[in-house]
Amino acid sequence: HDLLTRLGSGFRARAERVDVKKVAPSAEPGQRFKIKDYLRVTIDKDWLNLPPGAFIELHSQDKQDDDLREEELSLDVSCDFLELKAVQGLLRGMQPQGLSHQDTEEVLKLLSTLGIVVWIDKAKLRETVMLNPQQVAVAMANLIALCFGAHNFEHKDDEIKVIRKIEDISESDLLRFRSSGTATQDLIRGVWKKDFDEASQQLLQ
């Protein structure tokens, strides 16, 4: 429970410089970067193998920890979504005793009931776990902003240009959303594409 909620809310950590370069060779300070391989990070005196799908954000030079070794980098860690198999791997590796896959699923059901995570045990949805339920609010806010922003098109020419640049959104879909509040699948995908991958979008819907 503590591990998953901590990943969802984010935390400060440090990692070996050479390891960061392996998983995020182009990451720059202040840039949120999604890792595609495991990264070992240190939190206080504990360590964690950060799974693929987690985000890291390197600290700028003035925000580095005072006791940081030259071989280390300090960074912020966060994770909005994880694949089920990554969560199972994390909890299986807990000390002093890990959880089996079945026990992990029971824990996820409980945490989902409590609103701490979002996990839906249904085909096509069960493979993704939302560790940060606030992302539901972010996703809905994106759609609401698009809908209500469209009501004043005649006064927001710049906003229209920005909206029309969103990939995969047609003007007919936008007009339908504006007039009836009905969003097509193409419109939702276009709005959410920047912030959520396909698996995450399916879970949100």
Coordinates of N, CA and C in Angstrom, one line a residue:
H1 N 0.8 -1.2 0.0 CA 0.0 0.0 0.0 C 0.9 1.3 0.0
D2 N 1.8 1.3 0.9 CA 2.7 2.5 1.1 C 3.5 2.7 -0.2
L3 N 4.0 1.6 -0.8 CA 4.9 1.7 -2.0 C 4.1 2.2 -3.1
L4 N 2.9 1.7 -3.3 CA 2.1 2.2 -4.5 C 1.6 3.6 -4.4
T5 N 1.2 4.0 -3.2 CA 0.7 5.4 -3.0 C 1.9 6.3 -3.1
R6 N 3.1 5.9 -2.6 CA 4.2 6.8 -2.7 C 4.6 7.0 -4.2
L7 N 4.5 5.9 -5.0 CA 4.8 6.1 -6.4 C 3.8 7.0 -7.1
G8 N 2.5 6.9 -6.7 CA 1.5 7.7 -7.3 C 1.6 9.2 -6.9
S9 N 2.0 9.4 -5.7 CA 2.1 10.8 -5.2 C 3.5 11.4 -5.6
G10 N 4.5 10.6 -5.8 CA 5.8 11.1 -6.2 C 6.7 11.2 -5.0
F11 N 8.0 11.2 -5.2 CA 9.0 11.3 -4.1 C 10.4 11.7 -4.7
R12 N 11.2 12.2 -3.8 CA 12.6 12.6 -4.2 C 13.5 11.4 -4.0
A13 N 14.4 11.2 -4.9 CA 15.3 10.1 -4.8 C 16.7 10.5 -5.5
R14 N 17.6 9.5 -5.5 CA 18.8 9.7 -6.2 C 19.2 8.4 -6.9
A15 N 20.0 8.5 -7.9 CA 20.4 7.3 -8.7 C 21.8 7.6 -9.2
E16 N 22.5 6.5 -9.6 CA 23.8 6.6 -10.1 C 23.7 7.2 -11.5
R17 N 24.6 8.2 -11.7 CA 24.6 8.9 -13.0 C 24.7 8.0 -14.2
V18 N 25.5 7.0 -14.2 CA 25.7 6.1 -15.3 C 24.4 5.3 -15.6
D19 N 23.6 5.0 -14.5 CA 22.4 4.2 -14.7 C 21.3 5.1 -15.3
V20 N 21.3 6.4 -14.9 CA 20.3 7.3 -15.4 C 20.6 7.5 -16.9
K21 N 21.8 7.6 -17.3 CA 22.2 7.8 -18.7 C 21.7 6.6 -19.6
K22 N 21.7 5.4 -19.0 CA 21.3 4.2 -19.7 C 19.8 4.2 -20.0
V23 N 19.0 4.6 -19.1 CA 17.5 4.6 -19.3 C 17.0 5.9 -19.8
A24 N 17.7 7.0 -19.6 CA 17.2 8.3 -20.1 C 18.4 9.1 -20.6
P25 N 19.0 8.7 -21.7 CA 20.2 9.4 -22.2 C 19.9 10.8 -22.6
S26 N 18.7 11.2 -23.0 CA 18.4 12.5 -23.5 C 17.7 13.4 -22.4
A27 N 17.5 12.9 -21.2 CA 16.8 13.6 -20.2 C 17.6 14.8 -19.7
E28 N 16.9 16.0 -19.6 CA 17.5 17.2 -19.1 C 16.9 17.7 -17.8
P29 N 17.6 18.4 -17.0 CA 17.0 18.9 -15.7 C 15.7 19.7 -16.0
G30 N 14.6 19.4 -15.2 CA 13.4 20.0 -15.4 C 12.4 19.4 -16.4
Q31 N 12.9 18.3 -17.0 CA 12.1 17.6 -18.0 C 11.6 16.3 -17.5
R32 N 10.3 16.0 -17.6 CA 9.7 14.8 -17.1 C 9.9 13.7 -18.2
F33 N 10.6 12.6 -17.8 CA 11.0 11.6 -18.8 C 10.5 10.3 -18.3
K34 N 9.8 9.6 -19.3 CA 9.3 8.2 -19.0 C 10.3 7.2 -19.3
I35 N 10.7 6.4 -18.3 CA 11.8 5.4 -18.5 C 11.2 4.1 -19.1
K36 N 12.0 3.5 -19.9 CA 11.6 2.3 -20.6 C 12.3 1.0 -20.1
D37 N 13.1 1.2 -19.1 CA 13.8 0.0 -18.5 C 13.9 0.3 -17.0
Y38 N 14.3 -0.7 -16.2 CA 14.4 -0.6 -14.8 C 15.5 0.3 -14.4
L39 N 15.3 1.1 -13.3 CA 16.3 2.1 -12.8 C 16.3 1.9 -11.3
R40 N 17.5 1.6 -10.8 CA 17.6 1.5 -9.3 C 17.8 2.9 -8.7
V41 N 16.9 3.2 -7.8 CA 17.0 4.5 -7.1 C 17.1 4.3 -5.6
T42 N 17.7 5.3 -4.9 CA 17.8 5.3 -3.5 C 16.9 6.3 -2.9
I43 N 16.1 5.9 -1.8 CA 15.3 6.8 -1.1 C 15.7 6.7 0.4
D44 N 16.3 7.8 0.9 CA 16.9 7.7 2.2 C 18.0 6.6 2.2
K45 N 17.7 5.5 3.0 CA 18.7 4.4 3.1 C 18.1 3.2 2.4
D46 N 17.0 3.3 1.8 CA 16.3 2.2 1.1 C 16.6 2.3 -0.4
W47 N 16.4 1.3 -1.1 CA 16.5 1.3 -2.6 C 15.3 0.7 -3.2
L48 N 15.1 1.0 -4.5 CA 13.9 0.5 -5.2 C 14.3 0.4 -6.7
N49 N 13.9 -0.7 -7.3 CA 14.1 -0.9 -8.8 C 12.8 -0.2 -9.4
L50 N 13.0 1.0 -9.9 CA 11.9 1.7 -10.5 C 11.5 1.0 -11.8
P51 N 10.3 0.7 -12.0 CA 9.9 -0.1 -13.2 C 9.7 0.8 -14.4
P52 N 9.7 0.2 -15.6 CA 9.4 0.9 -16.8 C 8.0 1.5 -16.7
G53 N 7.8 2.7 -17.3 CA 6.5 3.4 -17.2 C 6.5 4.5 -16.1
A54 N 7.5 4.4 -15.2 CA 7.6 5.5 -14.2 C 8.3 6.7 -14.9
F55 N 8.1 7.9 -14.2 CA 8.7 9.1 -14.7 C 9.8 9.6 -13.8
I56 N 10.8 10.1 -14.3 CA 11.8 10.8 -13.5 C 12.0 12.2 -14.0
E57 N 12.4 13.1 -13.1 CA 12.7 14.5 -13.5 C 14.0 14.9 -12.8
L58 N 15.0 15.1 -13.5 CA 16.3 15.4 -12.9 C 16.2 16.8 -12.3
H59 N 16.9 17.0 -11.2 CA 17.0 18.3 -10.5 C 18.1 19.2 -11.2
S60 N 17.8 20.4 -11.2 CA 18.8 21.4 -11.7 C 20.0 21.4 -10.7
Q61 N 21.1 22.0 -11.1 CA 22.3 22.1 -10.2 C 22.0 22.7 -8.9
D62 N 21.2 23.7 -8.8 CA 20.9 24.4 -7.6 C 20.0 23.7 -6.7
K63 N 19.3 22.6 -7.2 CA 18.4 21.8 -6.3 C 19.0 20.5 -5.9
Q64 N 20.3 20.2 -6.3 CA 20.9 19.0 -5.9 C 21.1 18.9 -4.4
D65 N 21.1 17.7 -3.9 CA 21.3 17.4 -2.5 C 22.7 17.8 -2.1
D66 N 22.9 18.4 -0.9 CA 24.2 18.8 -0.5 C 25.2 17.6 -0.3
D67 N 24.7 16.4 0.1 CA 25.5 15.3 0.3 C 25.6 14.3 -0.9
L68 N 25.2 14.8 -2.0 CA 25.2 14.0 -3.2 C 26.6 13.7 -3.7
R69 N 26.9 12.4 -4.0 CA 28.2 12.1 -4.5 C 28.3 12.5 -6.0
E70 N 29.5 12.7 -6.5 CA 29.7 13.1 -7.8 C 29.2 12.1 -8.8
E71 N 29.1 10.8 -8.4 CA 28.6 9.8 -9.3 C 27.1 9.7 -9.3
E72 N 26.4 10.5 -8.5 CA 25.0 10.4 -8.4 C 24.3 11.7 -9.0
L73 N 23.0 11.5 -9.2 CA 22.1 12.5 -9.6 C 20.9 12.5 -8.7
S74 N 20.3 13.6 -8.3 CA 19.1 13.6 -7.6 C 17.9 13.9 -8.6
L75 N 16.8 13.4 -8.2 CA 15.7 13.4 -9.2 C 14.3 13.2 -8.4
D76 N 13.3 13.7 -9.1 CA 11.9 13.4 -8.6 C 11.4 12.2 -9.4
V77 N 10.7 11.4 -8.7 CA 10.1 10.1 -9.2 C 8.6 10.2 -9.1
S78 N 7.8 9.9 -10.1 CA 6.4 9.8 -10.1 C 5.9 8.7 -11.0
C79 N 4.7 8.3 -10.8 CA 4.2 7.2 -11.6 C 2.6 7.3 -11.6
D80 N 2.1 7.7 -12.7 CA 0.6 7.8 -12.8 C 0.0 6.4 -13.1
F81 N 0.6 5.7 -14.1 CA 0.1 4.4 -14.5 C 1.2 3.4 -14.5
L82 N 0.9 2.1 -14.2 CA 1.9 1.1 -14.4 C 1.1 -0.2 -15.0
E83 N 1.9 -1.0 -15.7 CA 1.3 -2.2 -16.2 C 1.1 -3.1 -15.0
L84 N 0.1 -4.0 -15.0 CA -0.1 -4.9 -14.0 C 1.1 -5.8 -13.6
K85 N 1.8 -6.2 -14.7 CA 2.9 -7.1 -14.5 C 4.1 -6.4 -13.7
A86 N 4.2 -5.0 -14.0 CA 5.2 -4.2 -13.2 C 4.8 -4.1 -11.8
V87 N 3.5 -3.9 -11.5 CA 3.1 -3.9 -10.1 C 3.3 -5.2 -9.4
Q88 N 3.0 -6.3 -10.1 CA 3.2 -7.6 -9.5 C 4.7 -7.8 -9.2
G89 N 5.6 -7.4 -10.1 CA 7.0 -7.5 -9.9 C 7.5 -6.7 -8.7
L90 N 6.9 -5.5 -8.5 CA 7.3 -4.6 -7.4 C 6.9 -5.3 -6.1
L91 N 5.7 -5.8 -6.0 CA 5.2 -6.3 -4.7 C 5.8 -7.7 -4.5
R92 N 6.1 -8.4 -5.5 CA 6.8 -9.7 -5.3 C 8.2 -9.6 -4.7
G93 N 8.8 -8.4 -5.0 CA 10.2 -8.2 -4.6 C 10.3 -7.5 -3.2
M94 N 9.1 -7.3 -2.6 CA 9.1 -6.6 -1.3 C 9.8 -7.4 -0.2
Q95 N 10.5 -6.7 0.7 CA 11.1 -7.4 1.9 C 10.3 -7.1 3.1
P96 N 10.2 -8.1 4.1 CA 10.9 -9.3 4.1 C 10.2 -10.4 3.3
Q97 N 9.0 -10.2 2.9 CA 8.3 -11.2 2.1 C 7.4 -10.6 1.1
G98 N 7.6 -11.0 -0.1 CA 6.8 -10.5 -1.2 C 5.4 -11.1 -1.4
L99 N 4.6 -10.5 -2.3 CA 3.3 -11.0 -2.5 C 3.2 -11.9 -3.8
S100 N 2.4 -12.9 -3.8 CA 2.2 -13.7 -5.0 C 1.3 -12.8 -5.9
H101 N 1.2 -13.3 -7.2 CA 0.4 -12.5 -8.2 C -1.1 -12.5 -7.7
Q102 N -1.6 -13.6 -7.1 CA -2.9 -13.6 -6.7 C -3.1 -12.7 -5.5
D103 N -2.2 -12.7 -4.6 CA -2.3 -11.7 -3.4 C -2.3 -10.3 -3.9
T104 N -1.4 -10.0 -4.9 CA -1.3 -8.7 -5.4 C -2.7 -8.2 -6.0
E105 N -3.3 -9.1 -6.7 CA -4.6 -8.8 -7.3 C -5.7 -8.5 -6.2
E106 N -5.6 -9.3 -5.1 CA -6.5 -9.0 -4.0 C -6.2 -7.7 -3.4
V107 N -5.0 -7.3 -3.2 CA -4.6 -6.0 -2.7 C -5.1 -4.9 -3.6
L108 N -4.9 -5.1 -4.9 CA -5.4 -4.0 -5.8 C -6.9 -3.8 -5.8
K109 N -7.6 -4.9 -5.6 CA -9.1 -4.8 -5.5 C -9.5 -4.0 -4.3
L110 N -8.8 -4.3 -3.2 CA -9.1 -3.6 -1.9 C -8.7 -2.1 -2.1
L111 N -7.5 -1.8 -2.6 CA -7.1 -0.4 -2.8 C -8.0 0.4 -3.7
S112 N -8.5 -0.3 -4.8 CA -9.3 0.3 -5.7 C -10.7 0.6 -5.1
T113 N -11.2 -0.3 -4.3 CA -12.4 0.0 -3.5 C -12.3 1.2 -2.6
L114 N -11.1 1.4 -2.1 CA -10.9 2.5 -1.2 C -10.6 3.8 -1.9
G115 N -10.4 3.7 -3.2 CA -10.1 4.9 -4.0 C -8.7 5.3 -4.0
I116 N -7.8 4.4 -3.5 CA -6.4 4.7 -3.4 C -5.7 4.5 -4.8
V117 N -6.1 3.5 -5.5 CA -5.7 3.3 -6.9 C -6.9 3.0 -7.7
V118 N -6.7 2.9 -9.0 CA -7.8 2.5 -9.9 C -7.4 1.2 -10.6
W119 N -8.0 0.1 -10.4 CA -7.8 -1.1 -11.1 C -9.1 -1.8 -11.4
I120 N -9.3 -2.1 -12.7 CA -10.6 -2.7 -13.1 C -10.3 -4.1 -13.6
D121 N -10.8 -5.1 -12.9 CA -10.5 -6.5 -13.2 C -11.4 -7.0 -14.3
K122 N -11.2 -6.4 -15.5 CA -12.0 -6.8 -16.7 C -11.0 -6.9 -17.9
A123 N -11.4 -7.7 -18.9 CA -10.5 -7.8 -20.1 C -10.2 -6.5 -20.7
K124 N -9.0 -6.3 -21.1 CA -8.4 -5.1 -21.8 C -8.2 -4.0 -20.8
L125 N -8.8 -4.0 -19.6 CA -8.6 -3.0 -18.6 C -7.7 -3.4 -17.5
R126 N -7.7 -4.7 -17.2 CA -6.9 -5.2 -16.0 C -5.4 -5.1 -16.1
E127 N -4.9 -4.9 -17.3 CA -3.5 -4.9 -17.5 C -2.8 -3.5 -17.1
T128 N -3.7 -2.6 -16.8 CA -3.1 -1.2 -16.4 C -3.7 -0.8 -15.0
V129 N -2.8 -0.3 -14.2 CA -3.1 0.1 -12.8 C -2.9 1.6 -12.8
M130 N -3.9 2.4 -12.3 CA -3.7 3.8 -12.2 C -3.3 4.1 -10.7
L131 N -2.1 4.5 -10.5 CA -1.6 4.8 -9.2 C -1.9 6.2 -8.7
N132 N -2.3 7.1 -9.6 CA -2.6 8.4 -9.2 C -4.0 8.7 -9.7
P133 N -5.1 8.5 -8.9 CA -6.4 8.7 -9.3 C -6.7 10.1 -9.7
Q134 N -5.9 11.1 -9.3 CA -6.1 12.5 -9.7 C -6.0 12.7 -11.2
Q135 N -5.4 11.7 -11.9 CA -5.3 11.8 -13.4 C -6.7 11.7 -14.0
V136 N -7.7 11.1 -13.3 CA -9.1 11.1 -13.8 C -9.5 12.6 -13.9
A137 N -9.2 13.4 -12.9 CA -9.6 14.8 -12.8 C -8.9 15.5 -14.0
V138 N -7.6 15.2 -14.2 CA -6.9 15.9 -15.3 C -7.5 15.6 -16.6
A139 N -7.8 14.3 -16.8 CA -8.4 13.9 -18.1 C -9.8 14.6 -18.4
M140 N -10.6 14.6 -17.3 CA -11.9 15.3 -17.5 C -11.8 16.8 -17.6
A141 N -10.8 17.4 -16.9 CA -10.6 18.8 -17.0 C -10.2 19.2 -18.4
N142 N -9.4 18.4 -19.1 CA -9.0 18.6 -20.5 C -10.2 18.7 -21.4
L143 N -11.1 17.7 -21.2 CA -12.3 17.7 -22.0 C -13.3 18.9 -21.7
I144 N -13.4 19.2 -20.4 CA -14.3 20.3 -20.0 C -13.8 21.6 -20.5
A145 N -12.5 21.8 -20.4 CA -11.9 23.1 -20.9 C -12.1 23.2 -22.4
L146 N -12.0 22.1 -23.1 CA -12.2 22.1 -24.6 C -13.7 22.5 -24.9
C147 N -14.6 21.9 -24.1 CA -16.0 22.1 -24.3 C -16.4 23.6 -24.0
F148 N -16.1 24.0 -22.8 CA -16.5 25.4 -22.4 C -15.7 26.4 -23.1
G149 N -14.5 26.1 -23.5 CA -13.7 27.1 -24.3 C -14.3 27.4 -25.7
A150 N -15.0 26.3 -26.2 CA -15.6 26.5 -27.5 C -16.8 27.3 -27.5
H151 N -17.4 27.6 -26.3 CA -18.7 28.4 -26.3 C -18.5 29.8 -26.7
N152 N -17.2 30.3 -26.6 CA -16.9 31.7 -26.9 C -16.0 31.8 -28.1
F153 N -16.2 31.0 -29.1 CA -15.3 31.0 -30.2 C -15.0 32.4 -30.8
E154 N -16.1 33.2 -30.9 CA -16.0 34.5 -31.6 C -15.1 35.4 -30.8
H155 N -14.8 35.1 -29.5 CA -13.9 36.0 -28.7 C -12.6 35.3 -28.5
K156 N -12.4 34.1 -29.0 CA -11.1 33.4 -28.7 C -10.5 32.8 -29.9
D157 N -10.1 33.7 -30.9 CA -9.5 33.2 -32.1 C -8.3 32.4 -31.9
D158 N -7.4 32.9 -30.9 CA -6.2 32.2 -30.7 C -6.4 30.8 -30.1
E159 N -7.5 30.7 -29.3 CA -7.8 29.4 -28.7 C -8.3 28.4 -29.8
I160 N -9.1 28.9 -30.8 CA -9.5 28.1 -31.9 C -8.3 27.5 -32.6
K161 N -7.3 28.3 -32.9 CA -6.2 27.9 -33.6 C -5.5 26.7 -32.9
V162 N -5.3 26.9 -31.6 CA -4.7 25.9 -30.8 C -5.5 24.6 -30.8
I163 N -6.8 24.7 -30.6 CA -7.6 23.5 -30.6 C -7.6 22.8 -32.0
R164 N -7.6 23.5 -33.0 CA -7.6 22.9 -34.4 C -6.3 22.2 -34.7
K165 N -5.2 22.6 -33.9 CA -3.9 21.9 -34.1 C -3.8 20.6 -33.4
I166 N -4.8 20.3 -32.5 CA -4.8 19.0 -31.8 C -5.0 17.9 -32.8
E167 N -4.1 17.0 -32.9 CA -4.2 15.9 -33.9 C -5.4 15.1 -33.7
D168 N -6.0 14.6 -34.8 CA -7.1 13.7 -34.8 C -8.4 14.3 -34.3
I169 N -8.5 15.6 -34.2 CA -9.8 16.2 -33.9 C -10.3 17.0 -35.1
S170 N -11.5 16.5 -35.6 CA -12.1 17.2 -36.8 C -13.0 18.3 -36.3
E171 N -13.3 19.3 -37.2 CA -14.1 20.4 -36.8 C -15.6 19.9 -36.6
S172 N -16.0 18.8 -37.3 CA -17.3 18.3 -37.1 C -17.5 17.7 -35.7
D173 N -16.4 16.9 -35.3 CA -16.5 16.4 -33.9 C -16.5 17.5 -32.8
L174 N -15.7 18.5 -33.1 CA -15.6 19.6 -32.2 C -17.0 20.3 -32.1
L175 N -17.6 20.5 -33.2 CA -18.9 21.2 -33.3 C -20.0 20.4 -32.5
R176 N -20.0 19.0 -32.7 CA -20.9 18.1 -32.0 C -20.7 18.2 -30.5
F177 N -19.4 18.2 -30.1 CA -19.1 18.3 -28.7 C -19.6 19.6 -28.1
R178 N -19.4 20.7 -28.9 CA -19.8 22.0 -28.4 C -21.3 22.2 -28.3
S179 N -22.0 21.6 -29.2 CA -23.5 21.8 -29.2 C -24.2 20.8 -28.3
S180 N -23.7 19.5 -28.2 CA -24.5 18.5 -27.5 C -23.8 17.9 -26.3
G181 N -22.5 18.2 -26.2 CA -21.7 17.6 -25.1 C -21.3 16.2 -25.4
T182 N -21.6 15.7 -26.6 CA -21.2 14.3 -26.9 C -19.8 14.3 -27.6
A183 N -18.9 13.5 -27.0 CA -17.6 13.4 -27.5 C -17.4 12.1 -28.2
T184 N -16.9 12.2 -29.4 CA -16.6 11.0 -30.2 C -15.3 10.4 -29.7
Q185 N -15.1 9.1 -30.0 CA -13.8 8.4 -29.6 C -12.6 9.1 -30.2
D186 N -12.7 9.6 -31.5 CA -11.6 10.3 -32.1 C -11.3 11.6 -31.3
L187 N -12.3 12.3 -30.9 CA -12.0 13.6 -30.2 C -11.4 13.3 -28.8
I188 N -11.8 12.3 -28.1 CA -11.2 11.9 -26.8 C -9.8 11.5 -27.0
R189 N -9.5 10.7 -28.0 CA -8.1 10.3 -28.3 C -7.3 11.4 -28.6
G190 N -7.8 12.4 -29.4 CA -7.0 13.5 -29.8 C -6.6 14.4 -28.6
V191 N -7.6 14.6 -27.7 CA -7.4 15.5 -26.5 C -6.4 14.8 -25.5
W192 N -6.6 13.5 -25.3 CA -5.8 12.8 -24.3 C -4.5 12.2 -24.8
K193 N -4.2 12.3 -26.1 CA -3.1 11.7 -26.7 C -1.8 12.2 -26.1
K194 N -1.7 13.5 -25.8 CA -0.5 14.1 -25.3 C -0.1 13.5 -23.9
D195 N -1.1 13.3 -23.1 CA -0.9 12.9 -21.7 C -1.0 11.5 -21.3
F196 N -1.7 10.7 -22.2 CA -2.0 9.3 -21.8 C -1.8 8.4 -23.0
D197 N -1.2 7.2 -22.8 CA -1.0 6.3 -23.8 C -2.4 5.5 -24.0
E198 N -2.4 4.6 -25.0 CA -3.6 3.9 -25.4 C -4.2 3.1 -24.3
A199 N -3.4 2.4 -23.5 CA -3.9 1.6 -22.4 C -4.5 2.4 -21.3
S200 N -3.8 3.6 -21.0 CA -4.3 4.5 -20.0 C -5.6 5.1 -20.4
Q201 N -5.8 5.4 -21.7 CA -7.0 6.0 -22.2 C -8.2 5.0 -22.1
Q202 N -7.9 3.7 -22.3 CA -9.0 2.7 -22.2 C -9.4 2.6 -20.8
L203 N -8.5 2.7 -19.8 CA -8.8 2.7 -18.4 C -9.7 3.9 -18.0
L204 N -9.3 5.1 -18.5 CA -10.0 6.3 -18.1 C -11.4 6.3 -18.7
Q205 N -11.6 5.7 -19.9 CA -12.9 5.7 -20.4 C -13.8 4.7 -19.7

